[in-house]
mmCIF file of C-alpha atoms in Angstrom:
data_model
loop_
_atom_site.group_PDB
_atom_site.id
_atom_site.type_symbol
_atom_site.label_atom_id
_atom_site.label_comp_id
_atom_site.label_asym_id
_atom_site.label_seq_id
_atom_site.Cartn_x
_atom_site.Cartn_y
_atom_site.Cartn_z
ATOM 1 C CA MET A 294 -82.426 22.156 -94.736
ATOM 2 C CA LYS A 295 -80.026 22.124 -97.568
ATOM 3 C CA ASN A 296 -80.106 25.405 -97.884
ATOM 4 C CA ARG A 297 -80.494 26.540 -94.641
ATOM 5 C CA LEU A 298 -76.186 24.702 -94.955
ATOM 6 C CA GLU A 299 -75.399 26.532 -98.076
ATOM 7 C CA THR A 300 -75.968 29.663 -96.175
ATOM 8 C CA GLY A 301 -74.412 29.085 -92.545
ATOM 9 C CA LYS A 302 -71.073 28.120 -95.011
ATOM 10 C CA SER A 303 -71.387 31.114 -96.708
ATOM 11 C CA VAL A 304 -71.982 33.129 -93.602
ATOM 12 C CA TRP A 305 -69.072 31.841 -91.867
ATOM 13 C CA TYR A 306 -66.789 32.006 -95.127
ATOM 14 C CA ALA A 307 -67.583 35.307 -95.247
ATOM 15 C CA VAL A 308 -66.978 35.684 -91.562
ATOM 16 C CA LEU A 309 -63.377 34.083 -92.727
ATOM 17 C CA LEU A 310 -62.499 36.380 -95.146
ATOM 18 C CA PHE A 311 -63.380 39.243 -93.725
ATOM 19 C CA LEU A 312 -60.994 37.786 -90.593
ATOM 20 C CA VAL A 313 -57.642 37.664 -92.762
ATOM 21 C CA CYS A 314 -58.154 40.495 -94.671
ATOM 22 C CA LEU A 315 -58.191 42.408 -91.314
ATOM 23 C CA SER A 316 -54.914 39.599 -89.781
ATOM 24 C CA VAL A 317 -53.294 41.621 -93.331
ATOM 25 C CA THR A 318 -54.745 44.972 -92.386
ATOM 26 C CA PHE A 319 -53.420 45.480 -89.212
ATOM 27 C CA LEU A 320 -50.034 44.109 -90.300
ATOM 28 C CA TYR A 321 -49.113 47.821 -91.521
ATOM 29 C CA TRP A 322 -50.801 49.479 -88.553
ATOM 30 C CA LYS A 323 -48.576 51.784 -86.660
ATOM 31 C CA PRO A 324 -50.133 53.900 -83.424
ATOM 32 C CA TYR A 325 -49.084 57.412 -86.039
ATOM 33 C CA LEU A 326 -50.985 60.056 -86.609
ATOM 34 C CA ASN A 327 -50.386 61.879 -90.314
ATOM 35 C CA GLU A 328 -50.101 65.499 -90.022
ATOM 36 C CA ASP A 329 -53.241 66.159 -91.055
ATOM 37 C CA ASN A 330 -54.751 64.900 -88.598
ATOM 38 C CA TYR A 331 -52.564 67.502 -86.355
ATOM 39 C CA ASN A 332 -54.135 70.247 -89.342
ATOM 40 C CA TYR A 333 -57.104 70.114 -88.999
ATOM 41 C CA ALA A 334 -57.306 69.219 -84.402
ATOM 42 C CA VAL A 335 -58.419 72.541 -83.709
ATOM 43 C CA GLU A 336 -61.735 72.479 -85.314
ATOM 44 C CA GLU A 337 -62.026 68.947 -84.110
ATOM 45 C CA ILE A 338 -61.644 70.666 -81.049
ATOM 46 C CA HIS A 339 -64.267 72.954 -81.721
ATOM 47 C CA ALA A 340 -66.410 71.817 -82.094
ATOM 48 C CA TYR A 341 -65.969 69.641 -79.164
ATOM 49 C CA ASP A 342 -65.756 72.337 -77.157
ATOM 50 C CA SER A 343 -66.936 76.415 -78.411
ATOM 51 C CA SER A 344 -65.099 78.513 -76.364
ATOM 52 C CA LEU A 345 -61.346 76.366 -77.080
ATOM 53 C CA PHE A 346 -60.154 78.425 -80.262
ATOM 54 C CA ALA A 347 -62.639 80.627 -80.972
ATOM 55 C CA ASP A 348 -60.519 83.799 -82.236
ATOM 56 C CA SER A 349 -58.312 81.781 -83.790
ATOM 57 C CA ILE A 350 -58.601 81.532 -87.481
ATOM 58 C CA ASN A 351 -58.671 77.654 -88.512
ATOM 59 C CA THR A 352 -62.586 77.477 -87.180
ATOM 60 C CA GLN A 353 -62.822 81.133 -88.684
ATOM 61 C CA GLY A 354 -66.458 79.665 -90.664
ATOM 62 C CA ALA A 355 -66.899 76.027 -89.670
ATOM 63 C CA GLU A 356 -69.598 76.425 -89.234
ATOM 64 C CA TYR A 357 -69.854 75.888 -92.734
ATOM 65 C CA SER A 358 -66.932 73.911 -93.359
ATOM 66 C CA PRO A 359 -67.210 70.869 -95.606
ATOM 67 C CA ARG A 360 -66.545 69.298 -92.396
ATOM 68 C CA LEU A 361 -68.943 70.142 -90.071
ATOM 69 C CA TYR A 362 -70.196 66.624 -89.988
ATOM 70 C CA ALA A 363 -67.316 65.358 -89.133
ATOM 71 C CA ASN A 364 -66.013 67.777 -87.205
ATOM 72 C CA ALA A 365 -69.526 66.916 -85.417
ATOM 73 C CA PHE A 366 -68.432 62.614 -85.440
ATOM 74 C CA MET A 367 -64.950 63.546 -84.186
ATOM 75 C CA SER A 368 -66.906 65.539 -81.051
ATOM 76 C CA LEU A 369 -69.142 63.144 -80.138
ATOM 77 C CA LEU A 370 -66.486 60.536 -80.051
ATOM 78 C CA MET A 371 -64.586 62.770 -77.863
ATOM 79 C CA ARG A 372 -67.393 62.584 -75.280
ATOM 80 C CA PHE A 373 -67.325 58.836 -75.214
ATOM 81 C CA SER A 374 -63.831 59.221 -75.028
ATOM 82 C CA GLY A 375 -62.730 61.719 -71.474
ATOM 83 C CA GLY A 376 -62.823 64.762 -73.862
ATOM 84 C CA SER A 377 -59.006 63.130 -74.966
ATOM 85 C CA TRP A 378 -58.580 64.565 -78.800
ATOM 86 C CA PRO A 379 -55.887 62.087 -79.336
ATOM 87 C CA ASP A 380 -57.379 58.917 -77.876
ATOM 88 C CA ALA A 381 -60.532 59.603 -79.896
ATOM 89 C CA ALA A 382 -58.238 59.733 -83.048
ATOM 90 C CA LEU A 383 -57.027 57.235 -82.578
ATOM 91 C CA LEU A 384 -60.657 54.705 -82.144
ATOM 92 C CA LEU A 385 -61.013 56.089 -85.345
ATOM 93 C CA ILE A 386 -57.866 54.631 -87.061
ATOM 94 C CA ARG A 387 -58.334 52.091 -85.694
ATOM 95 C CA VAL A 388 -61.289 51.839 -87.559
ATOM 96 C CA ASN A 389 -59.869 52.776 -89.764
ATOM 97 C CA PHE A 390 -57.734 49.964 -90.580
ATOM 98 C CA ILE A 391 -61.140 47.333 -90.530
ATOM 99 C CA LEU A 392 -63.258 49.193 -92.764
ATOM 100 C CA TYR A 393 -60.437 48.668 -95.099
ATOM 101 C CA ALA A 394 -60.664 45.034 -94.390
ATOM 102 C CA ALA A 395 -63.739 45.696 -94.986
ATOM 103 C CA ALA A 396 -63.674 46.545 -98.261
ATOM 104 C CA ALA A 397 -60.629 44.237 -99.411
ATOM 105 C CA ALA A 398 -62.809 41.707 -98.001
ATOM 106 C CA LEU A 399 -65.618 42.658 -99.927
ATOM 107 C CA PHE A 400 -64.506 43.166 -102.984
ATOM 108 C CA ALA A 401 -62.639 39.904 -102.396
ATOM 109 C CA TYR A 402 -66.535 37.874 -102.717
ATOM 110 C CA GLN A 403 -68.126 39.958 -105.145
ATOM 111 C CA ASN A 404 -64.640 39.343 -107.850
ATOM 112 C CA ALA A 405 -62.970 36.289 -106.787
ATOM 113 C CA GLU A 406 -64.206 32.538 -108.719
ATOM 114 C CA HIS A 407 -61.283 30.421 -106.862
ATOM 115 C CA ASN A 408 -59.147 30.780 -103.783
ATOM 116 C CA LYS A 409 -61.068 34.062 -102.479
ATOM 117 C CA ILE A 410 -59.361 33.697 -99.322
ATOM 118 C CA THR A 411 -56.037 34.014 -101.214
ATOM 119 C CA ALA A 412 -57.278 37.317 -103.214
ATOM 120 C CA GLY A 413 -59.307 38.897 -99.784
ATOM 121 C CA CYS A 414 -55.304 38.577 -98.548
ATOM 122 C CA VAL A 415 -53.395 40.006 -102.196
ATOM 123 C CA ILE A 416 -56.028 43.231 -102.059
ATOM 124 C CA ALA A 417 -56.042 44.028 -98.910
ATOM 125 C CA ALA A 418 -51.664 44.036 -98.798
ATOM 126 C CA ALA A 419 -52.885 45.970 -101.942
ATOM 127 C CA CYS A 420 -54.637 48.752 -100.393
ATOM 128 C CA MET A 421 -52.676 48.793 -98.220
ATOM 129 C CA SER A 422 -48.501 49.265 -99.199
ATOM 130 C CA GLY A 423 -49.296 51.788 -100.936
ATOM 131 C CA SER A 424 -47.387 49.929 -104.257
ATOM 132 C CA LEU A 425 -50.627 51.215 -106.014
ATOM 133 C CA VAL A 426 -49.361 53.803 -109.453
ATOM 134 C CA SER A 427 -51.906 55.854 -107.715
ATOM 135 C CA LEU A 428 -51.243 59.316 -109.052
ATOM 136 C CA GLY A 429 -50.708 61.935 -106.197
ATOM 137 C CA PHE A 430 -52.581 60.484 -103.455
ATOM 138 C CA SER A 431 -52.405 57.185 -101.954
ATOM 139 C CA LEU A 432 -54.869 54.851 -101.961
ATOM 140 C CA ASN A 433 -54.545 53.978 -99.343
ATOM 141 C CA GLY A 434 -55.122 56.909 -95.999
ATOM 142 C CA ALA A 435 -55.783 55.196 -92.767
ATOM 143 C CA VAL A 436 -53.850 56.928 -90.475
ATOM 144 C CA ASP A 437 -55.964 61.019 -91.607
ATOM 145 C CA VAL A 438 -59.046 60.320 -88.865
ATOM 146 C CA PHE A 439 -60.789 61.731 -91.934
ATOM 147 C CA LEU A 440 -59.471 60.543 -95.340
ATOM 148 C CA GLY A 441 -58.481 57.234 -94.005
ATOM 149 C CA THR A 442 -63.146 56.788 -92.852
ATOM 150 C CA ALA A 443 -64.207 57.888 -96.787
ATOM 151 C CA ILE A 444 -61.718 56.267 -98.429
ATOM 152 C CA PRO A 445 -62.861 52.581 -97.775
ATOM 153 C CA LEU A 446 -65.979 53.377 -97.035
ATOM 154 C CA SER A 447 -65.800 54.691 -101.105
ATOM 155 C CA LEU A 448 -64.450 50.771 -101.923
ATOM 156 C CA THR A 449 -66.967 50.056 -99.891
ATOM 157 C CA ALA A 450 -69.692 50.720 -102.815
ATOM 158 C CA LEU A 451 -67.426 50.312 -105.609
ATOM 159 C CA GLY A 452 -67.417 46.582 -104.253
ATOM 160 C CA CYS A 453 -70.870 46.308 -103.720
ATOM 161 C CA VAL A 454 -71.494 46.672 -107.778
ATOM 162 C CA THR A 455 -68.937 44.476 -109.129
ATOM 163 C CA GLY A 456 -68.703 41.142 -108.959
ATOM 164 C CA GLY A 457 -71.142 38.643 -109.828
ATOM 165 C CA ARG A 458 -74.016 40.562 -107.429
ATOM 166 C CA GLN A 459 -74.754 43.862 -107.574
ATOM 167 C CA HIS A 460 -76.133 46.308 -104.874
ATOM 168 C CA TRP A 461 -76.475 49.728 -106.322
ATOM 169 C CA ASP A 462 -79.072 51.138 -102.612
ATOM 170 C CA ALA A 463 -75.993 49.972 -100.821
ATOM 171 C CA ALA A 464 -73.826 51.592 -102.867
ATOM 172 C CA TRP A 465 -75.369 54.802 -102.802
ATOM 173 C CA ILE A 466 -75.687 55.029 -98.863
ATOM 174 C CA PHE A 467 -72.017 53.525 -98.677
ATOM 175 C CA LEU A 468 -71.132 57.297 -100.598
ATOM 176 C CA ALA A 469 -73.906 59.270 -99.552
ATOM 177 C CA VAL A 470 -72.470 58.441 -95.173
ATOM 178 C CA SER A 471 -68.783 58.713 -97.162
ATOM 179 C CA GLU A 472 -69.399 62.022 -98.705
ATOM 180 C CA PHE A 473 -70.330 62.998 -95.198
ATOM 181 C CA MET A 474 -66.888 62.042 -93.865
ATOM 182 C CA HIS A 475 -65.039 63.638 -95.911
ATOM 183 C CA VAL A 476 -65.481 65.981 -99.446
ATOM 184 C CA HIS A 477 -63.975 64.844 -101.740
ATOM 185 C CA GLU A 478 -63.400 61.097 -101.261
ATOM 186 C CA GLY A 479 -67.691 61.156 -101.421
ATOM 187 C CA ILE A 480 -66.536 63.460 -104.847
ATOM 188 C CA TRP A 481 -65.071 61.049 -106.528
ATOM 189 C CA GLY A 482 -65.796 57.738 -105.766
ATOM 190 C CA GLY A 483 -69.286 58.942 -107.256
ATOM 191 C CA ALA A 484 -67.324 59.414 -109.998
ATOM 192 C CA VAL A 485 -66.000 55.914 -110.431
ATOM 193 C CA LEU A 486 -69.930 54.816 -109.852
ATOM 194 C CA GLY A 487 -71.757 57.231 -111.539
ATOM 195 C CA THR A 488 -68.815 55.258 -114.728
ATOM 196 C CA VAL A 489 -69.778 51.926 -113.446
ATOM 197 C CA TRP A 490 -73.306 53.068 -114.474
ATOM 198 C CA LEU A 491 -72.875 54.016 -117.266
ATOM 199 C CA ALA A 492 -71.160 50.821 -118.564
ATOM 200 C CA PHE A 493 -74.934 48.802 -117.215
ATOM 201 C CA VAL A 494 -76.549 51.604 -119.921
ATOM 202 C CA ILE A 495 -74.772 50.915 -122.546
ATOM 203 C CA THR A 496 -74.335 47.118 -122.083
ATOM 204 C CA ASP A 497 -78.249 46.168 -121.758
ATOM 205 C CA ARG A 498 -79.077 49.399 -123.716
ATOM 206 C CA ARG A 499 -81.866 50.627 -120.674
ATOM 207 C CA VAL A 500 -81.998 52.571 -117.547
ATOM 208 C CA ASN A 501 -82.493 49.985 -114.598
ATOM 209 C CA TRP A 502 -84.269 52.740 -112.516
ATOM 210 C CA LYS A 503 -84.548 50.285 -109.343
ATOM 211 C CA THR A 504 -80.751 50.509 -109.571
ATOM 212 C CA LEU A 505 -81.301 54.916 -109.024
ATOM 213 C CA ARG A 506 -83.038 54.645 -105.203
ATOM 214 C CA MET A 507 -80.770 55.767 -103.203
ATOM 215 C CA LEU A 508 -79.305 58.051 -105.564
ATOM 216 C CA PRO A 509 -81.353 60.974 -104.301
ATOM 217 C CA VAL A 510 -79.824 60.355 -101.064
ATOM 218 C CA TYR A 511 -76.279 60.356 -101.920
ATOM 219 C CA ILE A 512 -77.556 63.999 -104.367
ATOM 220 C CA ALA A 513 -78.676 64.943 -101.096
ATOM 221 C CA SER A 514 -75.049 64.156 -98.684
ATOM 222 C CA VAL A 515 -73.061 66.523 -101.233
ATOM 223 C CA LEU A 516 -75.822 69.422 -101.665
ATOM 224 C CA LEU A 517 -75.794 69.804 -97.390
ATOM 225 C CA THR A 518 -71.793 69.680 -97.551
ATOM 226 C CA VAL A 519 -70.530 71.253 -100.474
ATOM 227 C CA LEU A 520 -73.380 74.320 -100.911
ATOM 228 C CA PRO A 521 -73.292 75.897 -97.145
ATOM 229 C CA ASN A 522 -69.969 76.231 -98.087
ATOM 230 C CA LEU A 523 -70.223 78.328 -100.884
ATOM 231 C CA MET A 524 -73.464 79.941 -99.744
ATOM 232 C CA HIS A 525 -70.435 82.207 -97.915
ATOM 233 C CA SER A 526 -67.256 81.741 -99.681
ATOM 234 C CA GLN A 527 -65.338 84.528 -99.817
ATOM 235 C CA LYS A 528 -64.008 85.923 -103.355
ATOM 236 C CA ILE A 529 -60.132 86.343 -103.247
ATOM 237 C CA ASP A 530 -57.078 86.767 -104.856
ATOM 238 C CA GLU A 531 -56.745 83.554 -107.543
ATOM 239 C CA GLY A 532 -53.894 84.166 -108.862
ATOM 240 C CA LEU A 533 -52.539 85.003 -105.512
ATOM 241 C CA PHE A 534 -54.933 81.372 -103.968
ATOM 242 C CA ASN A 535 -53.144 79.009 -107.045
ATOM 243 C CA GLN A 536 -49.688 79.940 -105.883
ATOM 244 C CA ILE A 537 -49.414 79.312 -102.422
ATOM 245 C CA TYR A 538 -52.067 76.415 -102.661
ATOM 246 C CA LEU A 539 -49.529 74.929 -106.089
ATOM 247 C CA SER A 540 -46.508 75.753 -103.816
ATOM 248 C CA ARG A 541 -48.125 74.028 -100.038
ATOM 249 C CA THR A 542 -49.418 71.075 -101.968
ATOM 250 C CA SER A 543 -47.511 70.729 -105.284
ATOM 251 C CA HIS A 544 -46.827 66.946 -104.961
ATOM 252 C CA HIS A 545 -50.404 66.495 -104.977
ATOM 253 C CA LEU A 546 -51.289 68.011 -107.680
ATOM 254 C CA LEU A 547 -48.646 68.706 -109.473
ATOM 255 C CA LEU A 548 -48.220 66.785 -113.010
ATOM 256 C CA SER A 549 -44.746 67.234 -113.825
ATOM 257 C CA SER A 550 -44.218 66.621 -109.726
ATOM 258 C CA TRP A 551 -45.400 63.016 -109.988
ATOM 259 C CA GLY A 552 -42.862 63.014 -113.548
ATOM 260 C CA SER A 553 -43.868 60.930 -116.459
ATOM 261 C CA VAL A 554 -42.006 57.895 -115.467
ATOM 262 C CA LYS A 555 -44.799 57.592 -112.622
ATOM 263 C CA ILE A 556 -47.880 59.263 -115.365
ATOM 264 C CA ILE A 557 -45.920 56.358 -117.793
ATOM 265 C CA MET A 558 -46.887 52.973 -114.929
ATOM 266 C CA SER A 559 -49.853 54.941 -114.320
ATOM 267 C CA ALA A 560 -51.441 54.478 -118.170
ATOM 268 C CA VAL A 561 -49.194 50.520 -118.895
ATOM 269 C CA MET A 562 -50.775 49.468 -115.985
ATOM 270 C CA LEU A 563 -54.640 50.160 -117.064
ATOM 271 C CA LEU A 564 -53.939 49.737 -120.382
ATOM 272 C CA GLY A 565 -52.785 45.605 -119.604
ATOM 273 C CA GLY A 566 -56.173 45.920 -117.408
ATOM 274 C CA LEU A 567 -58.012 46.823 -120.986
ATOM 275 C CA TYR A 568 -56.581 44.265 -123.137
ATOM 276 C CA VAL A 569 -55.914 41.288 -120.417
ATOM 277 C CA LEU A 570 -59.737 41.691 -120.178
ATOM 278 C CA VAL A 571 -60.663 42.290 -124.187
ATOM 279 C CA ARG A 572 -58.761 39.280 -123.985
ATOM 280 C CA GLU A 573 -60.390 37.298 -121.900
ATOM 281 C CA TYR A 574 -63.683 37.856 -123.970
ATOM 282 C CA VAL A 575 -61.772 37.363 -127.259
ATOM 283 C CA ARG A 576 -60.698 33.608 -125.815
ATOM 284 C CA SER A 577 -63.577 32.675 -124.433
ATOM 285 C CA GLU A 578 -66.264 34.366 -122.870
ATOM 286 C CA LYS A 579 -68.917 36.301 -124.745
ATOM 287 C CA GLY A 580 -71.762 36.881 -121.206
ATOM 288 C CA ARG A 581 -73.265 40.398 -120.102
ATOM 289 C CA GLU A 582 -70.827 40.592 -117.303
ATOM 290 C CA ILE A 583 -67.388 40.200 -119.028
ATOM 291 C CA LYS A 584 -69.049 42.464 -121.710
ATOM 292 C CA ILE A 585 -69.904 45.233 -118.431
ATOM 293 C CA ARG A 586 -65.944 44.683 -117.631
ATOM 294 C CA VAL A 587 -65.327 46.099 -120.702
ATOM 295 C CA THR A 588 -67.644 48.810 -121.670
ATOM 296 C CA GLY A 589 -66.890 49.289 -116.872
ATOM 297 C CA PHE A 590 -63.145 49.980 -117.730
ATOM 298 C CA ALA A 591 -63.138 51.495 -120.656
ATOM 299 C CA LEU A 592 -64.964 53.559 -120.061
ATOM 300 C CA LEU A 593 -62.594 54.308 -117.094
ATOM 301 C CA VAL A 594 -59.329 54.398 -118.832
ATOM 302 C CA ILE A 595 -60.544 57.537 -120.962
ATOM 303 C CA LEU A 596 -62.144 59.214 -117.639
ATOM 304 C CA TRP A 597 -58.332 58.770 -115.481
ATOM 305 C CA ALA A 598 -57.087 60.210 -119.552
ATOM 306 C CA GLY A 599 -59.878 63.213 -119.757
ATOM 307 C CA LEU A 600 -59.240 64.693 -116.458
ATOM 308 C CA LEU A 601 -55.633 63.901 -116.616
ATOM 309 C CA ALA A 602 -55.329 65.959 -119.599
ATOM 310 C CA ALA A 603 -58.093 68.598 -117.094
ATOM 311 C CA GLU A 604 -55.439 68.528 -114.036
ATOM 312 C CA TYR A 605 -52.290 69.522 -116.483
ATOM 313 C CA LEU A 606 -54.154 72.385 -118.222
ATOM 314 C CA PHE A 607 -56.364 73.902 -114.984
ATOM 315 C CA THR A 608 -53.282 73.541 -112.724
ATOM 316 C CA ALA A 609 -49.899 74.214 -115.014
ATOM 317 C CA VAL A 610 -51.183 76.250 -118.575
ATOM 318 C CA PHE A 611 -54.187 77.884 -117.135
ATOM 319 C CA PRO A 612 -54.688 77.838 -112.844
ATOM 320 C CA SER A 613 -58.066 78.118 -112.350
ATOM 321 C CA ALA A 614 -59.315 78.230 -108.699
ATOM 322 C CA THR A 615 -61.622 76.782 -108.832
ATOM 323 C CA VAL A 616 -60.280 72.951 -110.441
ATOM 324 C CA ILE A 617 -57.723 73.438 -108.044
ATOM 325 C CA THR A 618 -59.784 73.211 -104.514
ATOM 326 C CA MET A 619 -61.642 69.892 -106.453
ATOM 327 C CA TYR A 620 -58.676 68.100 -105.892
ATOM 328 C CA ILE A 621 -59.378 66.012 -109.231
ATOM 329 C CA PRO A 622 -55.509 63.698 -108.422
ATOM 330 C CA LYS A 623 -58.571 61.917 -105.835
ATOM 331 C CA VAL A 624 -59.646 60.204 -108.305
ATOM 332 C CA PHE A 625 -56.985 58.211 -109.457
ATOM 333 C CA LYS A 626 -56.907 56.129 -107.404
ATOM 334 C CA TYR A 627 -60.323 54.133 -107.237
ATOM 335 C CA ILE A 628 -59.789 54.100 -110.712
ATOM 336 C CA THR A 629 -55.990 52.505 -110.230
ATOM 337 C CA PHE A 630 -57.246 50.406 -107.654
ATOM 338 C CA LEU A 631 -59.830 48.510 -110.175
ATOM 339 C CA GLY A 632 -57.256 47.798 -112.617
ATOM 340 C CA THR A 633 -55.779 46.577 -109.769
ATOM 341 C CA MET A 634 -58.739 44.334 -109.241
ATOM 342 C CA VAL A 635 -58.777 42.710 -112.523
ATOM 343 C CA TYR A 636 -54.795 42.072 -112.280
ATOM 344 C CA VAL A 637 -56.176 40.281 -109.506
ATOM 345 C CA ARG A 638 -59.242 38.003 -110.155
ATOM 346 C CA TYR A 639 -57.526 36.474 -113.034
ATOM 347 C CA GLY A 640 -54.103 35.776 -112.002
ATOM 348 C CA ILE A 641 -56.736 33.948 -109.679
ATOM 349 C CA ARG A 642 -58.337 31.841 -111.460
ATOM 350 C CA TYR A 643 -55.004 31.346 -114.051
ATOM 351 C CA ILE A 644 -53.355 29.596 -111.407
ATOM 352 C CA ALA A 645 -56.400 27.353 -110.316
ATOM 353 C CA HIS A 646 -56.698 26.802 -113.479
ATOM 354 C CA ARG A 647 -52.165 26.303 -113.531
ATOM 355 C CA LYS A 648 -51.374 28.188 -115.383
ATOM 356 C CA TYR A 649 -49.224 29.439 -112.655
ATOM 357 C CA ILE A 650 -46.770 31.648 -115.169
ATOM 358 C CA GLN A 651 -49.855 33.427 -116.089
ATOM 359 C CA GLY A 652 -51.526 33.690 -112.830
ATOM 360 C CA LEU A 653 -48.183 34.372 -110.764
ATOM 361 C CA SER A 654 -47.204 36.939 -113.471
ATOM 362 C CA LEU A 655 -50.802 39.893 -112.648
ATOM 363 C CA VAL A 656 -51.090 38.691 -109.079
ATOM 364 C CA LEU A 657 -47.418 39.745 -108.300
ATOM 365 C CA ILE A 658 -48.445 43.262 -110.864
ATOM 366 C CA SER A 659 -51.129 42.988 -108.468
ATOM 367 C CA VAL A 660 -48.673 43.817 -104.916
ATOM 368 C CA ASN A 661 -46.076 44.948 -106.952
ATOM 369 C CA LEU A 662 -42.754 47.377 -105.134
ATOM 370 C CA TYR A 663 -43.179 49.987 -106.317
ATOM 371 C CA ASP A 664 -42.450 53.486 -104.272
ATOM 372 C CA ASN A 665 -45.512 55.551 -103.716
ATOM 373 C CA GLY A 666 -43.119 58.979 -102.355
ATOM 374 C CA GLU A 667 -45.584 58.436 -99.600
ATOM 375 C CA LYS A 668 -45.040 60.839 -96.504
ATOM 376 C CA GLN A 669 -44.154 60.451 -92.830
ATOM 377 C CA SER A 670 -46.379 59.904 -89.928
ATOM 378 C CA ASN A 671 -45.840 62.258 -86.866
ATOM 379 C CA PRO A 672 -45.851 59.277 -83.883
ATOM 380 C CA LEU A 673 -48.520 60.350 -81.445
#
C-alpha cells in the first residue's frame, strides 16, 4: 500500500512538473511560421495532392527526399485540417512546444536532485529563450514545423540516458522518430547519444549489450531516410555548389560569420561545465555516476573541438559539398545543452545546501541573456 502511495505521488509530481514546463515554453509562443516552413511548403502540399506543383522544381525527386516521411506526415495532418496547410503547420507547431516542455521536464526529473520544479523552469527557459551559446543553430526551433519536432525528440532521447536511471530502448526509438522528422537532427542527436554510450563503456570497462537492443531501429531509420536520396542524387559541379550554398547559409556554416567571441564563449561555457564536474568528483563524489558524467562530458568537449576544426577545414580551407550538406554545426547545440545541465544540476544543489552565491551563479549561466542572433519569423 505504501509503495502504491509513493508511486501515485511520483506520477502526480511528474505531471505537475510537465505542466509547469509547459507553461514556461508557451510563454514563448507566437502565431508565427519560421521562413523555412515556406521554403518546404511546396513539398508538403505536393505530398497531400501530387497534382499540385507537379511541374515545380521543388518537387523534383521528392519521392527520394530525406523529407519524404515528414512530408507524408504533414499530408496526414492536412487531411485532418480540411486540406489547409497553414492550419496543419500551426497544429504541429503547437505540438512542438509541448514536446519541448516534455523534454525539459524529463531532464529536470532525471538530473535535478532538489527542487525539480525550479530546475524544470530553468531548463525550459534555457531551451526556448535562445540564450545558450550554441554555434550556427539555436536550440529553439519550435516555430519550424519539422526542425522543431525533431530537436525536442532528440533531446528527449538524451534525457532518457542522462541521470540516475537510463532507458536506452526508449532513447533509440525517440532518435529514430527524430530522424524521420529531420535527417540532420536525428543523425547529430545520435552522435551525441553514441558519445554518452561510449562513456558508459569506458567507465564500466565492458559493453552492456542490453543498451543496444533498439539500436537497429535507429540505424534502419537513418538508412531509410538517407539511402534513397544518395542512390538517386545527380552529380553537380562541386565548386559552384559550395559557392552558392555557403553564400546562402553562411551564417549557419562558416566560423567567420559566428565570430571569435562567440566561439570562445561557447568553449568557456563547456570547459566551465567540465571544471564543475571534475571539482565535484575530486571534492566529494567518487561513485560510478559521477565518473560517467565526467568521462561523458570530457568526450563531448573533445567531440565539440574536433567537429569545430572539421567544419572550419571543410568550409573555409578545402570546401567539400559532402561535409557542407552534413550540417555539422547542428551537433553543437546538443553539446551546449548538456553543458547547461551541469550548471543547472549543481547550481540547484548548491542552493539547496545554502551555498546561495555559488548556486545562483551557476543557474544564471544557464539563462544568460546572450543574443544568439536568431532570424525574425514571418507572421502567418
